[in-house]
Short mmCIF file of C-alpha atoms (C1' of nucleotides) in Angstrom, two decimals:
data_model
loop_
_atom_site.label_atom_id
_atom_site.label_comp_id
_atom_site.label_asym_id
_atom_site.label_seq_id
_atom_site.Cartn_x
_atom_site.Cartn_y
_atom_site.Cartn_z
CA MET A 1 102.56 -13.05 35.22
CA LEU A 2 99.47 -11.11 34.31
CA PRO A 3 98.99 -10.18 30.63
CA LEU A 4 100.84 -7.07 29.55
CA GLU A 5 98.98 -3.91 28.61
CA LYS A 6 101.28 -2.88 25.79
CA GLU A 7 100.65 -6.16 23.97
CA HIS A 8 96.84 -5.98 24.10
CA ILE A 9 94.03 -3.65 23.25
CA THR A 10 92.30 -2.46 26.38
CA ASN A 11 88.69 -2.48 27.55
CA ILE A 12 87.75 -5.29 25.22
CA ALA A 13 87.88 -9.05 25.59
CA TYR A 14 86.12 -12.15 24.35
CA ASP A 15 84.37 -15.07 25.92
CA THR A 16 83.57 -18.40 24.30
CA VAL A 17 80.74 -20.81 24.83
CA ILE A 18 82.18 -24.10 23.62
CA PHE A 19 79.45 -26.63 22.91
CA GLY A 20 79.84 -30.37 22.72
CA PHE A 21 77.23 -33.07 22.28
CA THR A 22 77.57 -36.28 24.31
CA GLY A 23 74.99 -38.18 22.30
CA ASP A 24 72.48 -37.31 24.93
CA LYS A 25 73.19 -33.86 26.40
CA LEU A 26 74.54 -30.51 25.25
CA LYS A 27 77.49 -29.52 27.36
CA ILE A 28 79.77 -26.53 27.53
CA LEU A 29 83.30 -26.05 28.81
CA ILE A 30 83.57 -24.14 32.08
CA LEU A 31 86.81 -23.33 33.81
CA GLU A 32 87.45 -22.79 37.48
CA TYR A 33 89.99 -20.18 38.48
CA GLN A 34 92.69 -21.11 40.91
CA ASN A 35 92.42 -19.90 44.43
CA SER A 36 89.07 -18.31 43.83
CA GLY A 37 86.28 -20.87 43.61
CA LEU A 38 85.05 -18.90 40.62
CA PHE A 39 83.57 -20.49 37.55
CA ALA A 40 83.85 -18.77 34.20
CA LEU A 41 83.64 -19.15 30.47
CA PRO A 42 86.95 -19.52 28.64
CA GLY A 43 87.88 -16.06 27.48
CA GLY A 44 90.82 -13.84 26.85
CA PHE A 45 92.28 -10.61 25.60
CA ILE A 46 93.04 -9.48 22.09
CA ARG A 47 96.60 -8.80 21.03
CA ARG A 48 97.27 -5.53 19.30
CA ASP A 49 98.42 -7.29 16.12
CA GLU A 50 95.67 -9.89 16.07
CA ASN A 51 92.24 -10.02 14.45
CA LEU A 52 89.43 -10.47 16.95
CA TYR A 53 88.45 -13.74 15.29
CA ASP A 54 92.01 -15.06 15.48
CA ALA A 55 92.25 -14.26 19.18
CA VAL A 56 89.14 -16.30 19.83
CA LYS A 57 90.39 -19.12 17.67
CA ARG A 58 93.71 -19.15 19.54
CA GLY A 59 91.87 -19.31 22.85
CA VAL A 60 89.74 -22.26 21.75
CA ARG A 61 92.76 -24.06 20.34
CA GLU A 62 94.70 -23.66 23.57
CA ARG A 63 91.84 -25.04 25.62
CA THR A 64 90.68 -27.85 23.37
CA GLY A 65 93.65 -28.77 21.20
CA LEU A 66 91.39 -28.41 18.15
CA ASP A 67 92.24 -26.18 15.27
CA LYS A 68 89.37 -26.63 12.83
CA ILE A 69 86.33 -25.60 14.74
CA HIS A 70 83.12 -23.85 13.88
CA LEU A 71 83.23 -20.41 15.53
CA GLU A 72 80.39 -17.97 15.37
CA GLN A 73 80.08 -14.56 16.96
CA PHE A 74 76.71 -13.96 18.57
CA HIS A 75 76.59 -10.90 20.85
CA THR A 76 78.66 -8.23 22.52
CA PHE A 77 78.08 -7.41 26.17
CA GLY A 78 78.65 -3.82 27.20
CA LYS A 79 77.01 -2.99 30.52
CA LYS A 80 78.85 -0.21 32.28
CA ASN A 81 79.52 -2.24 35.43
CA ARG A 82 81.22 -5.11 33.57
CA ASP A 83 84.68 -5.69 35.03
CA SER A 84 86.70 -8.61 36.36
CA SER A 85 88.36 -6.82 39.24
CA TYR A 86 87.06 -9.23 41.86
CA PRO A 87 88.28 -12.43 40.19
CA PHE A 88 91.57 -10.93 39.00
CA LYS A 89 92.42 -9.56 42.42
CA LYS A 90 91.66 -12.93 43.94
CA ILE A 91 93.78 -14.76 41.41
CA ALA A 92 96.65 -12.32 41.73
CA ALA A 93 96.54 -12.54 45.51
CA GLY A 94 96.48 -16.32 45.39
CA LYS A 95 99.47 -16.48 43.06
CA GLY A 96 101.36 -13.76 44.85
CA TYR A 97 101.40 -11.50 41.77
CA PRO A 98 101.57 -7.80 42.52
CA ILE A 99 98.56 -5.90 41.15
CA THR A 100 97.76 -2.24 41.56
CA SER A 101 94.21 -0.97 41.59
CA ASP A 102 94.74 0.88 38.29
CA HIS A 103 95.89 -2.25 36.48
CA TRP A 104 94.34 -2.43 33.01
CA VAL A 105 92.74 -5.87 33.55
CA LEU A 106 90.70 -4.44 36.41
CA ASP A 107 89.10 -1.75 34.25
CA ARG A 108 85.71 -1.90 32.60
CA PHE A 109 85.56 -4.51 29.82
CA ILE A 110 83.26 -5.01 26.90
CA THR A 111 83.25 -8.64 25.84
CA VAL A 112 82.43 -10.22 22.51
CA GLY A 113 80.64 -13.55 22.78
CA TYR A 114 81.46 -16.41 20.42
CA TYR A 115 80.13 -19.91 20.35
CA ALA A 116 82.17 -22.87 19.20
CA LEU A 117 80.85 -26.24 18.10
CA ILE A 118 83.12 -29.19 18.48
CA ASP A 119 83.06 -32.94 18.34
CA TYR A 120 82.90 -33.87 22.03
CA ASN A 121 84.98 -37.01 21.63
CA GLN A 122 87.88 -35.25 19.96
CA VAL A 123 88.62 -32.86 22.77
CA LYS A 124 91.22 -32.91 25.51
CA PRO A 125 90.18 -30.01 27.77
CA THR A 126 93.34 -28.22 28.90
CA PRO A 127 93.43 -25.66 31.75
CA ASP A 128 95.32 -22.43 31.22
CA LYS A 129 97.76 -20.91 33.65
CA PHE A 130 95.07 -19.11 35.66
CA SER A 131 92.65 -21.98 36.00
CA ASP A 132 92.67 -25.15 38.01
CA SER A 133 90.37 -27.09 35.86
CA ILE A 134 88.34 -26.95 32.73
CA ALA A 135 85.46 -29.36 32.43
CA TRP A 136 82.24 -30.16 30.63
CA HIS A 137 79.01 -29.08 32.26
CA SER A 138 75.54 -29.89 31.04
CA ILE A 139 73.77 -26.68 30.02
CA ASP A 140 70.83 -27.46 32.27
CA LYS A 141 73.04 -27.90 35.34
CA LEU A 142 75.70 -25.17 35.38
CA PRO A 143 77.52 -23.93 38.46
CA PRO A 144 77.00 -20.25 39.30
CA LEU A 145 79.13 -18.31 36.84
CA MET A 146 80.91 -15.02 37.48
CA ILE A 147 79.86 -11.58 36.28
CA ASP A 148 77.33 -11.91 33.45
CA HIS A 149 78.57 -15.24 32.12
CA GLU A 150 75.23 -16.93 32.73
CA GLU A 151 73.57 -14.34 30.52
CA ILE A 152 76.26 -14.97 27.91
CA VAL A 153 75.47 -18.68 27.93
CA GLN A 154 71.75 -17.98 27.51
CA LYS A 155 72.39 -15.74 24.55
CA ALA A 156 74.65 -18.37 23.01
CA ILE A 157 71.93 -20.98 23.27
CA GLU A 158 69.45 -18.60 21.64
CA ALA A 159 71.94 -17.93 18.88
CA ILE A 160 72.60 -21.57 18.07
CA ARG A 161 68.85 -22.20 18.16
CA ASN A 162 68.46 -19.41 15.65
CA ASP A 163 71.29 -20.67 13.44
CA LEU A 164 70.12 -24.29 13.38
CA GLY A 165 68.94 -24.84 9.87
CA LYS A 166 70.91 -21.87 8.55
CA LYS A 167 74.43 -22.80 9.53
CA PRO A 168 75.97 -26.27 9.72
CA ILE A 169 75.28 -26.83 13.42
CA GLY A 170 74.67 -30.56 13.28
CA THR A 171 77.77 -31.16 11.18
CA ASN A 172 80.02 -29.66 13.78
CA LEU A 173 78.53 -31.16 16.90
CA LEU A 174 78.33 -34.70 15.57
CA PRO A 175 81.09 -37.10 14.51
CA LYS A 176 81.65 -37.63 10.79
CA LYS A 177 79.13 -40.45 10.69
CA PHE A 178 76.05 -40.53 12.87
CA THR A 179 72.60 -42.07 13.07
CA MET A 180 69.32 -40.35 12.38
CA LYS A 181 68.46 -40.74 16.05
CA GLU A 182 71.55 -38.76 17.08
CA LEU A 183 70.74 -36.00 14.58
CA GLN A 184 67.21 -35.85 15.92
CA LYS A 185 68.49 -35.60 19.48
CA VAL A 186 70.67 -32.61 18.54
CA TYR A 187 67.65 -30.85 17.07
CA GLU A 188 65.50 -31.68 20.05
CA ILE A 189 67.98 -30.45 22.61
CA ILE A 190 68.79 -27.26 20.79
CA LEU A 191 65.19 -26.38 19.99
CA ASN A 192 63.93 -27.79 23.29
CA LYS A 193 61.13 -29.51 21.41
CA GLU A 194 60.40 -33.12 20.58
CA PHE A 195 59.89 -34.39 17.07
CA ARG A 196 58.00 -37.32 15.73
CA ARG A 197 60.54 -39.86 14.58
CA THR A 198 58.97 -40.65 11.21
CA THR A 199 58.27 -37.06 10.28
CA PHE A 200 61.77 -35.97 11.27
CA GLN A 201 63.39 -38.69 9.21
CA ARG A 202 61.24 -37.94 6.19
CA LYS A 203 61.96 -34.25 6.41
CA MET A 204 65.73 -34.64 6.81
CA LEU A 205 65.94 -37.07 3.93
CA SER A 206 63.84 -34.84 1.70
CA LEU A 207 66.21 -31.91 2.31
CA ASP A 208 68.77 -33.93 0.43
CA PHE A 209 71.94 -33.04 2.33
CA LEU A 210 72.54 -36.39 3.99
CA LYS A 211 74.61 -39.16 2.49
CA ARG A 212 73.67 -42.66 3.60
CA HIS A 213 76.44 -45.07 4.54
CA GLU A 214 76.71 -48.57 5.98
CA LYS A 215 74.58 -49.74 8.89
CA LEU A 216 75.68 -49.45 12.48
CA TYR A 217 75.63 -52.79 14.31
CA THR A 218 75.78 -52.10 18.02
CA GLY A 219 74.89 -55.57 19.25
CA ALA A 220 71.40 -54.46 20.22
CA ALA A 221 68.72 -57.03 19.47
CA ASN A 222 66.92 -54.99 16.85
CA LYS A 223 67.16 -53.57 13.37
CA ALA A 224 70.40 -51.66 12.88
CA PRO A 225 70.15 -48.01 11.79
CA TYR A 226 71.98 -46.52 8.86
CA LEU A 227 74.85 -44.15 9.38
CA TYR A 228 74.75 -40.80 7.65
CA SER A 229 77.17 -37.98 6.96
CA PHE A 230 76.60 -34.46 5.71
CA ASP A 231 76.99 -34.31 1.97
CA GLU A 232 79.46 -31.49 1.43
CA SER A 233 78.40 -31.04 -2.16
CA LYS A 234 75.02 -29.94 -0.87
CA GLU A 235 75.97 -27.58 1.89
CA GLY A 236 73.97 -24.79 3.41
CA LYS A 237 70.73 -26.69 3.27
CA GLU A 238 70.68 -28.09 6.80
CA MET B 1 87.41 19.81 20.05
CA LEU B 2 88.09 16.13 19.65
CA PRO B 3 86.52 13.73 22.19
CA LEU B 4 88.52 13.36 25.42
CA GLU B 5 90.26 10.12 26.29
CA LYS B 6 89.59 10.26 30.00
CA GLU B 7 85.83 10.40 29.40
CA HIS B 8 85.68 7.40 27.08
CA ILE B 9 86.69 3.79 26.95
CA THR B 10 89.34 3.24 24.33
CA ASN B 11 89.66 0.92 21.37
CA ILE B 12 85.94 0.39 21.11
CA ALA B 13 83.22 2.31 19.31
CA TYR B 14 79.83 1.71 17.74
CA ASP B 15 78.32 2.31 14.33
CA THR B 16 74.65 2.44 13.48
CA VAL B 17 72.80 1.50 10.35
CA ILE B 18 69.60 3.52 10.59
CA PHE B 19 66.90 2.17 8.31
CA GLY B 20 63.89 4.05 7.05
CA PHE B 21 61.21 2.94 4.57
CA THR B 22 59.98 5.50 2.05
CA GLY B 23 57.00 3.43 0.99
CA ASP B 24 59.01 2.23 -1.92
CA LYS B 25 62.69 1.93 -0.96
CA LEU B 26 64.75 1.01 2.07
CA LYS B 27 67.13 3.83 2.90
CA ILE B 28 69.84 4.40 5.48
CA LEU B 29 71.33 7.52 7.00
CA ILE B 30 74.87 8.33 5.80
CA LEU B 31 76.89 11.28 6.97
CA GLU B 32 79.59 13.11 5.14
CA TYR B 33 82.52 14.41 7.15
CA GLN B 34 83.53 18.00 6.82
CA ASN B 35 86.63 18.81 4.83
CA SER B 36 87.18 15.22 3.87
CA GLY B 37 84.73 14.02 1.21
CA LEU B 38 84.31 10.90 3.30
CA PHE B 39 81.05 9.09 3.75
CA ALA B 40 80.42 7.09 6.92
CA LEU B 41 77.80 5.49 9.11
CA PRO B 42 76.75 7.46 12.16
CA GLY B 43 78.85 6.20 15.03
CA GLY B 44 80.54 7.28 18.20
CA PHE B 45 82.45 6.48 21.30
CA ILE B 46 81.30 5.05 24.58
CA ARG B 47 81.53 7.08 27.76
CA ARG B 48 83.15 5.43 30.72
CA ASP B 49 79.95 5.71 32.77
CA GLU B 50 77.56 4.66 30.03
CA ASN B 51 76.13 1.32 28.94
CA LEU B 52 77.01 0.39 25.37
CA TYR B 53 73.32 0.33 24.48
CA ASP B 54 72.77 3.80 25.94
CA ALA B 55 75.69 5.21 23.98
CA VAL B 56 74.15 3.97 20.77
CA LYS B 57 70.72 5.25 21.74
CA ARG B 58 72.18 8.67 22.48
CA GLY B 59 73.91 8.72 19.10
CA VAL B 60 70.71 7.88 17.25
CA ARG B 61 68.72 10.42 19.23
CA GLU B 62 71.21 13.16 18.44
CA ARG B 63 71.07 12.41 14.72
CA THR B 64 67.37 11.77 14.29
CA GLY B 65 65.64 13.54 17.16
CA LEU B 66 63.83 10.30 17.97
CA ASP B 67 63.91 8.73 21.37
CA LYS B 68 61.80 5.64 21.05
CA ILE B 69 63.46 3.60 18.38
CA HIS B 70 63.97 -0.05 17.77
CA LEU B 71 67.71 -0.73 18.24
CA GLU B 72 69.24 -4.13 17.68
CA GLN B 73 72.85 -5.17 17.94
CA PHE B 74 73.96 -7.41 15.07
CA HIS B 75 77.72 -7.84 14.79
CA THR B 76 81.06 -6.63 16.11
CA PHE B 77 83.85 -5.87 13.71
CA GLY B 78 87.37 -6.53 14.93
CA LYS B 79 89.87 -6.76 12.07
CA LYS B 80 93.32 -5.76 13.20
CA ASN B 81 93.70 -2.97 10.65
CA ARG B 82 90.50 -1.18 11.66
CA ASP B 83 91.26 2.42 12.54
CA SER B 84 89.98 5.85 11.63
CA SER B 85 93.32 7.63 11.50
CA TYR B 86 92.91 8.79 7.91
CA PRO B 87 89.50 10.44 8.35
CA PHE B 88 90.29 11.84 11.81
CA LYS B 89 93.57 13.41 10.64
CA LYS B 90 91.75 14.93 7.70
CA ILE B 91 88.98 16.32 9.89
CA ALA B 92 91.41 17.67 12.48
CA ALA B 93 93.50 19.31 9.80
CA GLY B 94 90.44 20.86 8.20
CA LYS B 95 89.20 22.25 11.49
CA GLY B 96 92.63 23.35 12.65
CA TYR B 97 92.53 21.04 15.68
CA PRO B 98 95.93 19.89 16.90
CA ILE B 99 96.25 16.09 16.82
CA THR B 100 99.33 14.04 17.67
CA SER B 101 99.99 10.71 16.02
CA ASP B 102 99.47 8.87 19.33
CA HIS B 103 96.02 10.36 19.90
CA TRP B 104 93.61 7.73 21.18
CA VAL B 105 91.05 8.20 18.39
CA LEU B 106 93.72 7.21 15.84
CA ASP B 107 94.36 3.84 17.49
CA ARG B 108 92.89 0.51 16.44
CA PHE B 109 89.14 0.35 17.05
CA ILE B 110 86.73 -2.52 17.39
CA THR B 111 83.22 -1.40 16.52
CA VAL B 112 79.87 -2.80 17.57
CA GLY B 113 77.25 -2.67 14.82
CA TYR B 114 73.64 -1.78 15.64
CA TYR B 115 70.72 -1.30 13.35
CA ALA B 116 67.89 1.09 14.06
CA LEU B 117 64.42 1.02 12.53
CA ILE B 118 62.57 4.27 12.36
CA ASP B 119 59.53 5.83 10.80
CA TYR B 120 61.00 7.67 7.84
CA ASN B 121 58.53 10.53 8.02
CA GLN B 122 59.16 11.32 11.65
CA VAL B 123 62.86 12.09 11.27
CA LYS B 124 64.75 15.33 10.99
CA PRO B 125 68.28 14.22 10.13
CA THR B 126 70.72 16.42 12.07
CA PRO B 127 74.47 16.62 11.34
CA ASP B 128 76.89 16.46 14.27
CA LYS B 129 79.82 18.79 14.77
CA PHE B 130 82.17 16.74 12.59
CA SER B 131 79.86 16.23 9.66
CA ASP B 132 78.61 18.50 6.95
CA SER B 133 75.54 16.58 6.11
CA ILE B 134 73.53 13.56 7.05
CA ALA B 135 71.16 12.24 4.43
CA TRP B 136 69.09 9.27 3.34
CA HIS B 137 70.60 6.94 0.77
CA SER B 138 68.89 4.04 -0.88
CA ILE B 139 70.61 0.80 0.13
CA ASP B 140 71.06 -0.19 -3.50
CA LYS B 141 72.82 3.07 -4.39
CA LEU B 142 75.26 3.99 -1.61
CA PRO B 143 78.29 6.23 -2.03
CA PRO B 144 81.65 4.58 -1.31
CA LEU B 145 81.90 4.34 2.47
CA MET B 146 85.03 4.58 4.57
CA ILE B 147 86.93 1.72 6.23
CA ASP B 148 84.70 -1.35 6.41
CA HIS B 149 81.38 0.50 6.61
CA GLU B 150 80.07 -1.11 3.45
CA GLU B 151 80.61 -4.53 5.04
CA ILE B 152 78.79 -3.28 8.14
CA VAL B 153 75.80 -2.25 6.01
CA GLN B 154 75.73 -5.65 4.34
CA LYS B 155 75.76 -7.45 7.69
CA ALA B 156 72.98 -5.16 8.92
CA ILE B 157 70.80 -6.06 5.98
CA GLU B 158 71.43 -9.75 6.57
CA ALA B 159 70.53 -9.26 10.22
CA ILE B 160 67.23 -7.54 9.58
CA ARG B 161 66.42 -10.18 6.97
CA ASN B 162 67.03 -12.76 9.62
CA ASP B 163 65.00 -10.95 12.26
CA LEU B 164 61.98 -10.33 10.04
CA GLY B 165 59.27 -12.53 11.42
CA LYS B 166 61.05 -12.83 14.78
CA LYS B 167 61.25 -9.22 15.86
CA PRO B 168 58.79 -6.41 15.14
CA ILE B 169 60.53 -5.13 12.02
CA GLY B 170 57.45 -4.01 10.14
CA THR B 171 56.03 -2.20 13.15
CA ASN B 172 59.03 0.01 13.43
CA LEU B 173 59.57 0.82 9.78
CA LEU B 174 55.95 1.66 9.00
CA PRO B 175 53.76 4.44 10.31
CA LYS B 176 51.09 3.53 12.90
CA LYS B 177 48.57 2.72 10.20
CA PHE B 178 49.52 1.24 6.88
CA THR B 179 48.05 -0.71 4.01
CA MET B 180 48.62 -4.37 3.23
CA LYS B 181 50.46 -3.29 0.09
CA GLU B 182 52.95 -1.29 2.13
CA LEU B 183 53.54 -4.18 4.49
CA GLN B 184 54.10 -6.49 1.56
CA LYS B 185 56.59 -4.05 0.06
CA VAL B 186 58.58 -4.03 3.31
CA TYR B 187 58.77 -7.81 3.24
CA GLU B 188 59.71 -7.87 -0.42
CA ILE B 189 62.49 -5.33 -0.09
CA ILE B 190 64.02 -6.89 2.98
CA LEU B 191 63.83 -10.46 1.73
CA ASN B 192 64.58 -9.44 -1.85
CA LYS B 193 61.78 -11.69 -3.03
CA GLU B 194 58.35 -11.06 -4.47
CA PHE B 195 55.17 -12.41 -2.99
CA ARG B 196 51.83 -13.23 -4.51
CA ARG B 197 49.40 -10.59 -3.32
CA THR B 198 46.56 -12.91 -2.34
CA THR B 199 48.77 -15.44 -0.55
CA PHE B 200 50.61 -12.74 1.33
CA GLN B 201 47.37 -11.14 2.52
CA ARG B 202 45.87 -14.45 3.56
CA LYS B 203 49.02 -15.39 5.46
CA MET B 204 49.35 -12.07 7.29
CA LEU B 205 45.71 -12.07 8.31
CA SER B 206 45.90 -15.66 9.51
CA LEU B 207 48.82 -14.79 11.81
CA ASP B 208 46.37 -12.69 13.71
CA PHE B 209 48.53 -9.79 14.75
CA LEU B 210 46.98 -7.10 12.52
CA LYS B 211 44.12 -4.89 13.54
CA ARG B 212 41.93 -3.64 10.72
CA HIS B 213 40.90 0.01 10.70
CA GLU B 214 39.04 2.36 8.37
CA LYS B 215 39.67 2.43 4.65
CA LEU B 216 42.21 4.72 3.00
CA TYR B 217 40.71 6.90 0.29
CA THR B 218 43.55 8.28 -1.78
CA GLY B 219 41.49 9.64 -4.67
CA ALA B 220 42.54 6.79 -6.92
CA ALA B 221 39.82 5.45 -9.16
CA ASN B 222 39.60 2.02 -7.60
CA LYS B 223 38.60 0.12 -4.50
CA ALA B 224 40.15 1.67 -1.38
CA PRO B 225 42.31 -0.60 0.79
CA TYR B 226 41.90 -1.04 4.49
CA LEU B 227 44.39 0.42 6.92
CA TYR B 228 45.99 -1.88 9.47
CA SER B 229 48.04 -1.48 12.61
CA PHE B 230 49.98 -4.01 14.63
CA ASP B 231 47.87 -5.34 17.45
CA GLU B 232 50.03 -4.86 20.52
CA SER B 233 48.08 -7.41 22.52
CA LYS B 234 49.37 -10.02 20.06
CA GLU B 235 53.01 -9.13 19.83
CA GLY B 236 55.91 -11.28 18.85
CA LYS B 237 54.00 -13.09 16.12
CA GLU B 238 55.02 -11.02 13.13
"C1'" DT C 1 62.24 -70.64 14.91
"C1'" DA C 2 59.88 -67.52 18.04
"C1'" DT C 3 60.54 -63.18 20.60
"C1'" DT C 4 61.54 -58.32 21.30
"C1'" DA C 5 62.92 -53.69 20.39
"C1'" DT C 6 63.93 -50.89 16.99
"C1'" DT C 7 64.11 -48.88 12.13
"C1'" DG C 8 62.52 -47.59 7.46
"C1'" DT C 9 58.53 -46.55 4.68
"C1'" DA C 10 53.92 -46.47 3.17
"C1'" DT C 11 49.42 -44.64 3.72
"C1'" DC C 12 45.73 -41.51 4.50
"C1'" DA C 13 44.03 -37.36 6.82
"C1'" DA C 14 44.76 -32.54 7.98
"C1'" DA C 15 46.83 -28.23 7.29
"C1'" DT C 16 49.26 -24.95 4.45
"C1'" DT C 17 50.49 -22.84 0.18
"C1'" DG C 18 50.02 -21.94 -4.92
"C1'" DA C 19 47.24 -20.43 -8.69
"C1'" DT C 20 43.24 -18.52 -10.49
"C1'" DA C 21 38.78 -16.49 -10.62
"C1'" DC C 22 35.64 -13.11 -9.54
"C1'" DA C 23 32.65 -9.92 -7.16
"C1'" DA C 24 33.05 -5.37 -4.87
"C1'" DT C 25 34.51 -1.00 -5.00
"C1'" DA C 26 36.27 4.36 -5.94
"C1'" DA C 27 36.80 7.79 -8.94
"C1'" DC C 28 35.89 9.64 -13.39
"C1'" DA C 29 33.90 10.26 -17.98
"C1'" DA C 30 30.09 10.02 -21.05
"C1'" DT D 1 22.95 7.66 -14.07
"C1'" DT D 2 25.60 4.48 -16.11
"C1'" DG D 3 29.78 2.65 -18.09
"C1'" DT D 4 34.82 2.16 -17.59
"C1'" DT D 5 39.12 1.09 -15.30
"C1'" DA D 6 42.34 -0.20 -11.81
"C1'" DT D 7 42.53 -2.07 -7.62
"C1'" DT D 8 41.18 -4.85 -3.44
"C1'" DG D 9 39.22 -8.65 -0.67
"C1'" DT D 10 37.90 -13.45 -0.77
"C1'" DA D 11 36.53 -17.80 -2.46
"C1'" DT D 12 37.82 -21.93 -4.74
"C1'" DC D 13 40.34 -25.92 -6.04
"C1'" DA D 14 44.89 -28.06 -6.90
"C1'" DA D 15 49.44 -29.08 -5.18
"C1'" DT D 16 52.53 -29.60 -1.49
"C1'" DT D 17 53.80 -30.34 3.18
"C1'" DT D 18 53.00 -32.12 7.71
"C1'" DG D 19 50.61 -35.09 11.25
"C1'" DA D 20 49.28 -39.59 12.74
"C1'" DT D 21 49.26 -44.36 12.32
"C1'" DA D 22 50.31 -48.82 10.55
"C1'" DC D 23 53.29 -52.32 9.35
"C1'" DA D 24 56.90 -55.00 7.29
"C1'" DA D 25 61.95 -55.66 7.84
"C1'" DT D 26 65.51 -56.51 10.72
"C1'" DA D 27 69.40 -57.92 14.68
"C1'" DA D 28 70.32 -60.18 18.42
"C1'" DT D 29 68.94 -63.73 21.77
"C1'" DA D 30 66.35 -67.46 23.86
#
DNA sequence: TATTATTGTATCAAATTGATACAATAACAA
DNA sequence: TTGTTATTGTATCAATTTGATACAATAATA
């Protein structure tokens, strides 16, 4: 069944850009609607008795199984021609749901964009009842997305670029313990800029928010790197 | 008359934090509703056939008379208890408008926050039909604002702090020509941090986006400072 | 024990910023 | 005209940060 009007506030929705880091690439979760061949960001409606933030959190939890995630609002999209009538009609038709042309989900929608940062290896992507699949896609190789979702992704990337260094971006994309090389890769991908290994390491260490742990022996025939974690007693410095 | 439901999209509105620089203080425009003693940010509803951005622009134009203004969206506020039923009932009662308890303007509202930067001296603040007065208030001495408008102001200040150096903040708060001292004051107030005069001047000049003009003779018994303007051929560097 | 591909730091040069000094005014008063 | 005073614009040198390079210290493996 389609979502009920009386339970939700109308004309406003949210969409989430859920980032994960594979150790090599930044990826985001994209879902494909059933019977439509349409790719979209995971999004949803806001219940009348629910804070906007909680609605987004619920949506991310349902799709990833994760509860503690870093969520950050970045932009609200309000062009007058923003509506989902094409995809919703297609979905409804495919499922055999009745839908009238004045149904509230077909109306104009303003959407609030959030980005989420999660540990890629902890996630089990789970499709919702309207989507066939939900899967990771590299940000430099996305399928064509519906409505303005490509613009939303671009704004999300700009936002995380802007927040890197101000908010704990690295912490949330990386596992608890990570190598300096992995941290550098996160910075390079987000800022789209390469760093000199020695300068990067010196700078990060001088900022004094990393805790050094044991070495990581991978079996490679060379010097093993140290593992680091973010020192929570020194937050907000990253 | 109250705004009509059929002309607007429901549950969503905007509020604007309009900044002006007096040469000494950062101020924002606050309006006071008639018959209510309530202070609020200038805001409004979005017409069904209007882009969100255009709605905000229209609102700022109506209140300031200015058309070319720097508008920047910064955050959307979506707590579940956000509504304007108290002020709207008070206004309607004062004006003798009939209003039923299920009127759309009394429902829950999500609001999109924008900040505007304008040249303080170019503005004629103009009250709208629901407000007695609209006036400049220094950001460090605001009256108590309704609902969550104080939080909105705080977020706006954080946003402009964050954007300083990335977006043309100075350009839009200062008149066409200004002295280095005025520019420094803008930076100091926004960042809440003092700068050394000589270092600030050297840094600004080295960034190569200022054009030097004639000197400003004020009658003061000391060396006259140069006037500067932002060099539009070198934008985006500020 | 030699070989190879890293990793962690040291070192020195280059660039940026901090701190201070000082000459060059613009009005006014003597 | 010549001091006087409060700025303003730059120069100067020290301190800090960043860029570039070198090199010793590994971790497997031959």
